[in-house]
Short mmCIF file of C-alpha atoms (C1' of nucleotides) in Angstrom, two decimals:
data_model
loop_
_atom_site.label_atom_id
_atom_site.label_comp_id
_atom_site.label_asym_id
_atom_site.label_seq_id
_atom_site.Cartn_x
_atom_site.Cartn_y
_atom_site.Cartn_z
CA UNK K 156 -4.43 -18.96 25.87
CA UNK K 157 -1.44 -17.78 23.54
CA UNK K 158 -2.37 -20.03 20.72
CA UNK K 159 -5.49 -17.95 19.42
CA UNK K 160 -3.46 -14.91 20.10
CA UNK K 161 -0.21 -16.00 18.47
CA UNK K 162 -1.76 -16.80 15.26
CA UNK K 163 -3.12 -13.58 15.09
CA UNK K 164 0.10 -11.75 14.99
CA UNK K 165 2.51 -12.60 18.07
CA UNK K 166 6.20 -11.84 16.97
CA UNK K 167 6.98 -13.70 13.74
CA UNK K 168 3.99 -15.59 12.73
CA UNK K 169 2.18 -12.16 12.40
CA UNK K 170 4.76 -11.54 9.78
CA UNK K 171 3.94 -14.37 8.29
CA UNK K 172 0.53 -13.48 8.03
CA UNK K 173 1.40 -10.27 7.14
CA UNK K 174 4.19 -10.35 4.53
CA UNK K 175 4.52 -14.06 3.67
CA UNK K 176 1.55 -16.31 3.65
CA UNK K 177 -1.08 -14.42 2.57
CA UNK K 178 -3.61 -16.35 4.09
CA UNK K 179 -5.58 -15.21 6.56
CA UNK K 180 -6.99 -12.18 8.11
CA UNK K 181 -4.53 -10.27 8.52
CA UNK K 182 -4.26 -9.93 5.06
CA UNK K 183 -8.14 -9.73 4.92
CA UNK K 184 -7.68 -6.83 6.85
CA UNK K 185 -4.77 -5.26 4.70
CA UNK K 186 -7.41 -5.58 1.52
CA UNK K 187 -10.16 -4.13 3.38
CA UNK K 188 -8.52 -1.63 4.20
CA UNK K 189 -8.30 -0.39 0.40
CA UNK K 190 -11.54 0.41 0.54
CA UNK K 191 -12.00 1.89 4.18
CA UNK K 192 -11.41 6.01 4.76
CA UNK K 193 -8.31 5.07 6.18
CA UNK K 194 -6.50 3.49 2.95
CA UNK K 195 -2.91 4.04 3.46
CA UNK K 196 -2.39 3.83 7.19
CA UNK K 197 0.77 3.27 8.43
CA UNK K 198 -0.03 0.68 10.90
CA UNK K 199 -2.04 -1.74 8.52
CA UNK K 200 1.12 -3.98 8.50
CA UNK K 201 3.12 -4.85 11.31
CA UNK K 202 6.38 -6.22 10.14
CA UNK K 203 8.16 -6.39 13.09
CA UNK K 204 11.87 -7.42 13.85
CA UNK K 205 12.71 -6.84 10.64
CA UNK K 206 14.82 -4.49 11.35
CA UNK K 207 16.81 -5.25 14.43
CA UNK K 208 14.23 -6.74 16.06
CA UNK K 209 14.46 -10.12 17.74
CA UNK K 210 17.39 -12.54 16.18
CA UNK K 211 14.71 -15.49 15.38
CA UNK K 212 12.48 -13.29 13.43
CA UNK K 213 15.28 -11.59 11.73
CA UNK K 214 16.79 -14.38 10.60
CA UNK K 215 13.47 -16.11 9.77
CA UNK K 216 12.40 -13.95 6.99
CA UNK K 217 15.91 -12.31 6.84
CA UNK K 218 15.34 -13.03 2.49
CA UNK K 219 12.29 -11.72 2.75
CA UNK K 220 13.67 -8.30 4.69
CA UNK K 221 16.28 -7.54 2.20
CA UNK K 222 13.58 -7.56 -0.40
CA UNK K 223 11.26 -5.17 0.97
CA UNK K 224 14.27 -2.94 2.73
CA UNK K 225 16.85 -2.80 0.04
CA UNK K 226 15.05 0.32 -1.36
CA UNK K 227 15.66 2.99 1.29
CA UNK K 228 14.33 5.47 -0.59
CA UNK K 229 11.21 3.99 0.40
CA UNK K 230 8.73 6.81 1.69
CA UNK K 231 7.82 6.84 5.36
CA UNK K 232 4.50 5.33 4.12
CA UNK K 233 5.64 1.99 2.40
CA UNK K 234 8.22 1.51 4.67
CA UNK K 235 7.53 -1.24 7.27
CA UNK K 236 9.75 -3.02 9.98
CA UNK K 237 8.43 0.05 12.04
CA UNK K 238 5.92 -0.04 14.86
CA UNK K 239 3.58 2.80 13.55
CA UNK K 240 1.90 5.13 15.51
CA UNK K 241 -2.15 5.28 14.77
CA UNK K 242 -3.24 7.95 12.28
CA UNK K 243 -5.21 10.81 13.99
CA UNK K 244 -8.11 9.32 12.21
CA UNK K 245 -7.93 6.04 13.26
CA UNK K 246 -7.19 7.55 17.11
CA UNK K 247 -10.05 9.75 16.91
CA UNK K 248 -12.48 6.71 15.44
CA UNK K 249 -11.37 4.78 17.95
CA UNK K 250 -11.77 6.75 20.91
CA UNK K 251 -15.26 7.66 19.81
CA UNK K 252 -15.94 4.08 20.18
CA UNK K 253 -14.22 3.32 23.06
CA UNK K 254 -16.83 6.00 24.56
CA UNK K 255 -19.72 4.55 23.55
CA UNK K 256 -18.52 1.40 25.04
CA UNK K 257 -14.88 0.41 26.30
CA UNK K 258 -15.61 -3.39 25.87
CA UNK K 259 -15.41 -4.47 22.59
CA UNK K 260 -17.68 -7.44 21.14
CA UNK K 261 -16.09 -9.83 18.12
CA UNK K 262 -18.73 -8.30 15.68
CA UNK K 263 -17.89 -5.06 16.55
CA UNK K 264 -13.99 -5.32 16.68
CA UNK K 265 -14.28 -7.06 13.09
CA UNK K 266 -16.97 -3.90 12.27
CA UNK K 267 -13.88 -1.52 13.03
CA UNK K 268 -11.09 -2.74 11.68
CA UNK K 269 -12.92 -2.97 8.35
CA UNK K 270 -13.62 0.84 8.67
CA UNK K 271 -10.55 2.14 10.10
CA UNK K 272 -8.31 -0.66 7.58
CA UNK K 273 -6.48 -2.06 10.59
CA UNK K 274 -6.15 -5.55 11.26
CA UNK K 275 -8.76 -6.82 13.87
CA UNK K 276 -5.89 -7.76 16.52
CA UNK K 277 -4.45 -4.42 16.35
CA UNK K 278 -8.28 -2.80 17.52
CA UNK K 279 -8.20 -5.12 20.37
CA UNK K 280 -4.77 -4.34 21.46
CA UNK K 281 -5.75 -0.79 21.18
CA UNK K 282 -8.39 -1.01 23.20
CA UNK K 283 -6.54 -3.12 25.44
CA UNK K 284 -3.81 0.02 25.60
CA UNK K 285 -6.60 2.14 26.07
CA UNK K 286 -8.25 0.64 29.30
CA UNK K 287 -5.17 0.82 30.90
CA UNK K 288 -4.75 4.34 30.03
CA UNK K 289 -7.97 5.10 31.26
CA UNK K 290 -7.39 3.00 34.56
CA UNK K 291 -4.25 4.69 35.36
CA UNK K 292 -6.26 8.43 35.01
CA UNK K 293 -8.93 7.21 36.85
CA UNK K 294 -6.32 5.96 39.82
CA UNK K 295 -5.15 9.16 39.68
CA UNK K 296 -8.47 11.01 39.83
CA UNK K 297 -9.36 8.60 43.24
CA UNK K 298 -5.72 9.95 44.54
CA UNK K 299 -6.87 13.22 43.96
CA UNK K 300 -10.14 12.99 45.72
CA UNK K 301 -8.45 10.72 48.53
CA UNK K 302 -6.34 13.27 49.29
CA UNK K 303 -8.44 15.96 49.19
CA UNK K 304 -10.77 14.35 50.86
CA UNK K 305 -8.28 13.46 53.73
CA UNK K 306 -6.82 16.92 53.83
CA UNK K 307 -10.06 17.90 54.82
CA UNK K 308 -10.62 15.60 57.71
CA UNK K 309 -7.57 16.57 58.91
CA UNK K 310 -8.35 20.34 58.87
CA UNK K 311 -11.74 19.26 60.54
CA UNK K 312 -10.01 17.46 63.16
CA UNK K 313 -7.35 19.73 64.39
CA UNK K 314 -9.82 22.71 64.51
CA UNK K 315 -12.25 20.17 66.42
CA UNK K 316 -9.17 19.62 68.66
CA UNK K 317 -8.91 22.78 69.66
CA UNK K 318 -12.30 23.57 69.94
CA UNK K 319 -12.61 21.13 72.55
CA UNK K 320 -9.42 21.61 74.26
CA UNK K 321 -10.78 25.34 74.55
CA UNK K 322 -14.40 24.36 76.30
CA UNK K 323 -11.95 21.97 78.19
CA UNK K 324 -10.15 25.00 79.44
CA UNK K 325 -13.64 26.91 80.33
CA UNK K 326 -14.83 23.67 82.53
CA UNK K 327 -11.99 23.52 84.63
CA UNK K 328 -12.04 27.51 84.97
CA UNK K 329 -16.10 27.35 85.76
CA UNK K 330 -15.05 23.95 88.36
CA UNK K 331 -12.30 26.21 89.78
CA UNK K 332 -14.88 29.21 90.33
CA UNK K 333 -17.66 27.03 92.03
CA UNK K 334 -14.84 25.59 94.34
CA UNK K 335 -14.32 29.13 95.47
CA UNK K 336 -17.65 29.58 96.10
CA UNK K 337 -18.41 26.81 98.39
CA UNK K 338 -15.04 27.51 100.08
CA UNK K 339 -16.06 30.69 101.00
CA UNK K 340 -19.76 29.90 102.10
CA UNK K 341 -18.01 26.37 103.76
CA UNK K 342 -15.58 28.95 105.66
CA UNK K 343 -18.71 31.03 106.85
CA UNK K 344 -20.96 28.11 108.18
CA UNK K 345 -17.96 26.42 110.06
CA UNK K 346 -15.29 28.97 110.88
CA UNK K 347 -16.72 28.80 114.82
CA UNK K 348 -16.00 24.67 114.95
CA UNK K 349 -13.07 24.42 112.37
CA UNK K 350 -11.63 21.10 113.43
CA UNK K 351 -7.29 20.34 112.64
CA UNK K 352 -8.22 16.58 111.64
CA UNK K 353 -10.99 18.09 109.09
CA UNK K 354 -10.11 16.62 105.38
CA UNK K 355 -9.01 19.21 102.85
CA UNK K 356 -11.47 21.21 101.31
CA UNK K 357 -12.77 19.68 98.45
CA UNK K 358 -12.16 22.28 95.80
CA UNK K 359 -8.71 23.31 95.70
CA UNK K 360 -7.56 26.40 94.72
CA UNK K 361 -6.48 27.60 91.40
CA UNK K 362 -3.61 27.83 91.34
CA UNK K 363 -3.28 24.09 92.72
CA UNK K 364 -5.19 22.67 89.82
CA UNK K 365 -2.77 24.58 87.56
CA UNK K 366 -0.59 21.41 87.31
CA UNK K 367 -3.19 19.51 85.60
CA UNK K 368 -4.08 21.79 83.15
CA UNK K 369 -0.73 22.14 82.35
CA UNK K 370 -0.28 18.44 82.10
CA UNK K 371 -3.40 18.06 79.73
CA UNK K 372 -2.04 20.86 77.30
CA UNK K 373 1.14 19.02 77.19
CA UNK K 374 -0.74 15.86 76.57
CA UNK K 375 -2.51 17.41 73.65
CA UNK K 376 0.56 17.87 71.77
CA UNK K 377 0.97 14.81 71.93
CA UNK K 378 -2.65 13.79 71.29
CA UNK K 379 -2.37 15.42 68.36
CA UNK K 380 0.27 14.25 66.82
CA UNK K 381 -0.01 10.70 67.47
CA UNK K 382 -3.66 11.12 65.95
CA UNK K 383 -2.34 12.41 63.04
CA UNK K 384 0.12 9.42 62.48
CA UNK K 385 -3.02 7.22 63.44
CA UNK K 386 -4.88 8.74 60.46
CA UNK K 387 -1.65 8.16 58.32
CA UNK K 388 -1.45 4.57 59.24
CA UNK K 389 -4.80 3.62 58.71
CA UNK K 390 -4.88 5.59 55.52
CA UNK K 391 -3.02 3.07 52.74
CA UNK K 392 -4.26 0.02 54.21
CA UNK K 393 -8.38 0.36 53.14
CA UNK K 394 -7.20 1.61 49.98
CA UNK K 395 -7.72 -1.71 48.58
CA UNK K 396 -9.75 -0.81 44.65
CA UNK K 397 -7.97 1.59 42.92
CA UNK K 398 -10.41 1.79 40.42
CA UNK K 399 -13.35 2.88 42.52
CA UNK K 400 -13.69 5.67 44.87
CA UNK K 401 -15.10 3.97 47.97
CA UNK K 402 -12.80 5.57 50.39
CA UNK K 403 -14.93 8.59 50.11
CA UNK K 404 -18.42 6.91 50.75
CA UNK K 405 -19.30 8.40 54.32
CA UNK K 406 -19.25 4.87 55.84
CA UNK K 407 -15.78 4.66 55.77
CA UNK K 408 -14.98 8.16 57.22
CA UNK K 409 -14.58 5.58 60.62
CA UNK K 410 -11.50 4.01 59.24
CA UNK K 411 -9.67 7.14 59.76
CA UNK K 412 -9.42 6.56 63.35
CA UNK K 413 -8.80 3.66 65.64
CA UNK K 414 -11.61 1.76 67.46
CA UNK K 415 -9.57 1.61 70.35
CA UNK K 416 -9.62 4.66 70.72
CA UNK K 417 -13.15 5.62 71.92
CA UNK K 418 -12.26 3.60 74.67
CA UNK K 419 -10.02 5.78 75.99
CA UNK K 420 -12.14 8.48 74.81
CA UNK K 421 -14.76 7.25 77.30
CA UNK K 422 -12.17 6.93 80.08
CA UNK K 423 -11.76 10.58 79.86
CA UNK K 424 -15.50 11.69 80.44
CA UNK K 425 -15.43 9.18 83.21
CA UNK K 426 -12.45 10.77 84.96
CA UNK K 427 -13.59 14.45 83.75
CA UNK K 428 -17.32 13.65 85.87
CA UNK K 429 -14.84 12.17 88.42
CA UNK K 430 -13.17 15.09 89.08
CA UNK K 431 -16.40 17.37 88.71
CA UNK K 432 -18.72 15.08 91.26
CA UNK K 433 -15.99 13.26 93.36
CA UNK K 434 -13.31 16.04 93.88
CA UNK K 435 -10.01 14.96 95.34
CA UNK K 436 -9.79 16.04 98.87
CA UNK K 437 -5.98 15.26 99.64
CA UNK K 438 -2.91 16.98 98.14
CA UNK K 439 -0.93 14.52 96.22
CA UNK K 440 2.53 14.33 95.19
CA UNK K 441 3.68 16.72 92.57
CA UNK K 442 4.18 13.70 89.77
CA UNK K 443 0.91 12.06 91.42
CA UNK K 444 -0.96 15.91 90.61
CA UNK K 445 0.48 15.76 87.05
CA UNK K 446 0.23 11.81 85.92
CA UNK K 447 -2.54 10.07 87.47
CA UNK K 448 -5.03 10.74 84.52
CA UNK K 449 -2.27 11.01 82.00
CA UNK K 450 -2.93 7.23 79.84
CA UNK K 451 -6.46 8.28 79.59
CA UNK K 452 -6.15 11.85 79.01
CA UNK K 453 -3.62 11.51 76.48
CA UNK K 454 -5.79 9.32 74.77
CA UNK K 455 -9.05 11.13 75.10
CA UNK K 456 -9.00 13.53 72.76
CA UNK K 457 -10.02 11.13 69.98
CA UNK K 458 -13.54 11.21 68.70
CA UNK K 459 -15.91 7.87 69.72
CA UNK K 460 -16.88 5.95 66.49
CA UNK K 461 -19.85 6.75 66.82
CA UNK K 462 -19.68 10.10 66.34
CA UNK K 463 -16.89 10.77 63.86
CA UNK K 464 -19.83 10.48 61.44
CA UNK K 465 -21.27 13.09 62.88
CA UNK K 466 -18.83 15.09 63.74
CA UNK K 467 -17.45 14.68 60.02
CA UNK K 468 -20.56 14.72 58.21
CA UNK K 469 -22.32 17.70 60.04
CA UNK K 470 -19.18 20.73 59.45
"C1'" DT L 12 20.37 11.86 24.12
"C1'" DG L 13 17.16 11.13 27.60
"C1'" DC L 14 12.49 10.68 28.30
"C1'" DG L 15 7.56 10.05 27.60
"C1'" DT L 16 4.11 7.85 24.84
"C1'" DC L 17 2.11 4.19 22.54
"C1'" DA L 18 1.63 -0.09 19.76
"C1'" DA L 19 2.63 -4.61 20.51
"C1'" DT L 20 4.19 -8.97 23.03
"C1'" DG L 21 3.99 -12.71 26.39
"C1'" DG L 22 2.16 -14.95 30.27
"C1'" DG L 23 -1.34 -15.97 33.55
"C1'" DA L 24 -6.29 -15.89 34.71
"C1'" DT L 25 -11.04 -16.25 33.66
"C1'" DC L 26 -15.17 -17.21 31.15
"C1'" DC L 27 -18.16 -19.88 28.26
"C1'" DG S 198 -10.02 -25.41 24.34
"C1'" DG S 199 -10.68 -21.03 22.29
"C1'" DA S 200 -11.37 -16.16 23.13
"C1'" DT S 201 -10.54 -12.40 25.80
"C1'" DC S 202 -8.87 -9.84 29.62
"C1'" DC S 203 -5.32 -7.88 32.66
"C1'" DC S 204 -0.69 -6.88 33.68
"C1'" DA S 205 4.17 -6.16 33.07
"C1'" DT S 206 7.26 -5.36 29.74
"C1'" DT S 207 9.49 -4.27 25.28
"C1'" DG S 208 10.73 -1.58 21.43
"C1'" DA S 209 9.77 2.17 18.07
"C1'" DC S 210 9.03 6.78 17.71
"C1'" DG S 211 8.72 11.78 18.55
"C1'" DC S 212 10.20 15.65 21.02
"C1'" DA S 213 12.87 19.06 23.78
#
DNA sequence: TGCGTCAATGGGATCC
DNA sequence: GGATCCCATTGACGCA
């Protein structure tokens, strides 16, 4: 591609154009601009490497550099060698363009560097230099919003967390109450033909179930935390566009959390209507009391798929 | 003097 | 094949 863009101005053949030859439009642009509201810019010549610049340019128009340095009392204004910043004018012009439209047409590049007196390469590196600019803010705006948006799943989840490790709490204390009940009215019925071989009562009582609940608050901890490095993980990954904000469309609220785990999820309400409709009747081990349900319950506490969007969407 | 900003360069990619 | 874009980088400049 270079060759277009070289003869515009790349390195020393845009001093040629510029100081030497004369020819072409870079020199068109350096007469327009006598006549544009921006005579006297700075920036209308780019003489580059002139001064302690690269070696090949130096030493290419090295005559031609001791001619138009050798006077250094030379105002800031008729000096060149120096890149020159862009006149407040000329910024201001620009940027008003650049906001009607950041794309910039050959007509309309030519258009402005006859009105702001710049050469037409230097518009379209500007504007070049500008989309970047504007790219970079506009990454950082979608950080912003990412991680606003993310601290506020998170804040959702953990309260959700507990919210459901607290009506966790109340089932097992309403289970626990309805086991006493039956035991008592079981105790009443049968107490004349109470059999040794009978099977242990059905509903335990409290203070044997304690274990588990323990267990599952422990396991929360955990829960927690490993669903909070889930969320981390799965966080970077999707952010694939930096320039548009897609990670905060509500379709992709799911990505936060692993498919996998609704699976588990639904291995917990299976063993929690286990325990409620098939109680166990024998006393286990201690580490049998505690573990049995412990891969699924740890894993539980995530939200299905299906209804992190509403779960998310509806706070 | 170190650092941030910005104009400009160079190379690769894409489009027409 | 020319024009333009994007991206990484360079070098000049201004400022604290």
């Amino acid at each position: 591609m270079s060759s277009s863009r070289k003869a515009y101005g790349g390195g020393s053949i845009l001093l040629q154009d510029n100081g030497l030859s004369c020819s072409n439009e870079a020199l068109e642009a350096l007469f327009l601009s006598n006549s544009s509201p921006f005579h006297g810019s700075r920036s209308i010549v780019n003489f580059e490497n002139i001064r302690g610049g690269k070696a090949q340019a130096m030493s290419f128009y090295q005559s031609h550099d001791q001619e138009e340095n050798g006077d250094e009392d030379l105002d800031e204004c008729s000096r060149p060698g120096k890149k020159r910043r862009l006149t407040v004018d000329q910024v201001q012009f620009l940027e008003k363009s650049f906001e009607v439209e950041n794309k910039l047409e050959p007509e309309r590049k030519v258009q402005l560097a006859k009105d702001l007196g710049l050469q037409p390469r230097q518009v379209a590196i500007w504007f070049q230099n500008r989309r970047a600019r504007w790219k970079t803010k506009q990454l950082e705006k979608d950080y912003d919003s990412l991680k606003a948006s993310y601290d506020s799943l998170k804040s959702n989840y953990e309260s959700l967390l507990k919210e459901k490790e607290k009506l966790k709490a109340e089932v097992l204390s309403l289970t626990d109450k309805q086991g006493d009940k039956d035991d008592a009215r079981g105790n009443s019925e049968t107490s004349d033909a109470l059999e040794p071989s009978q099977p242990e009562s059905p509903h335990k009582p409290v203070s044997e179930k304690k274990p588990s609940a323990v267990a599952s608050i422990i396991c929360k901890q955990e829960d927690l935390s490993s669903a909070n490095s889930n969320v981390y993980d799965s966080d970077s990954p999707h952010y694939t566009d930096g320039v548009h904000s897609s990670m905060l469309e509500p379709g992709d609220s799911s990505h936060v959390f692993e498919p996998e785990q609704s699976d588990l999820s639904q291995d917990e309400e299976d063993n929690l209507s286990k325990t409620l409709v098939h109680p166990v009747y024998t006393f286990p081990k201690l580490e049998e009391i505690v573990y049995p349900d412990q891969s699924a319950d740890c894993g539980s506490y995530e939200f299905p798929v299906e209804d992190q969007a509403l779960w998310f969407w509806s706070y």
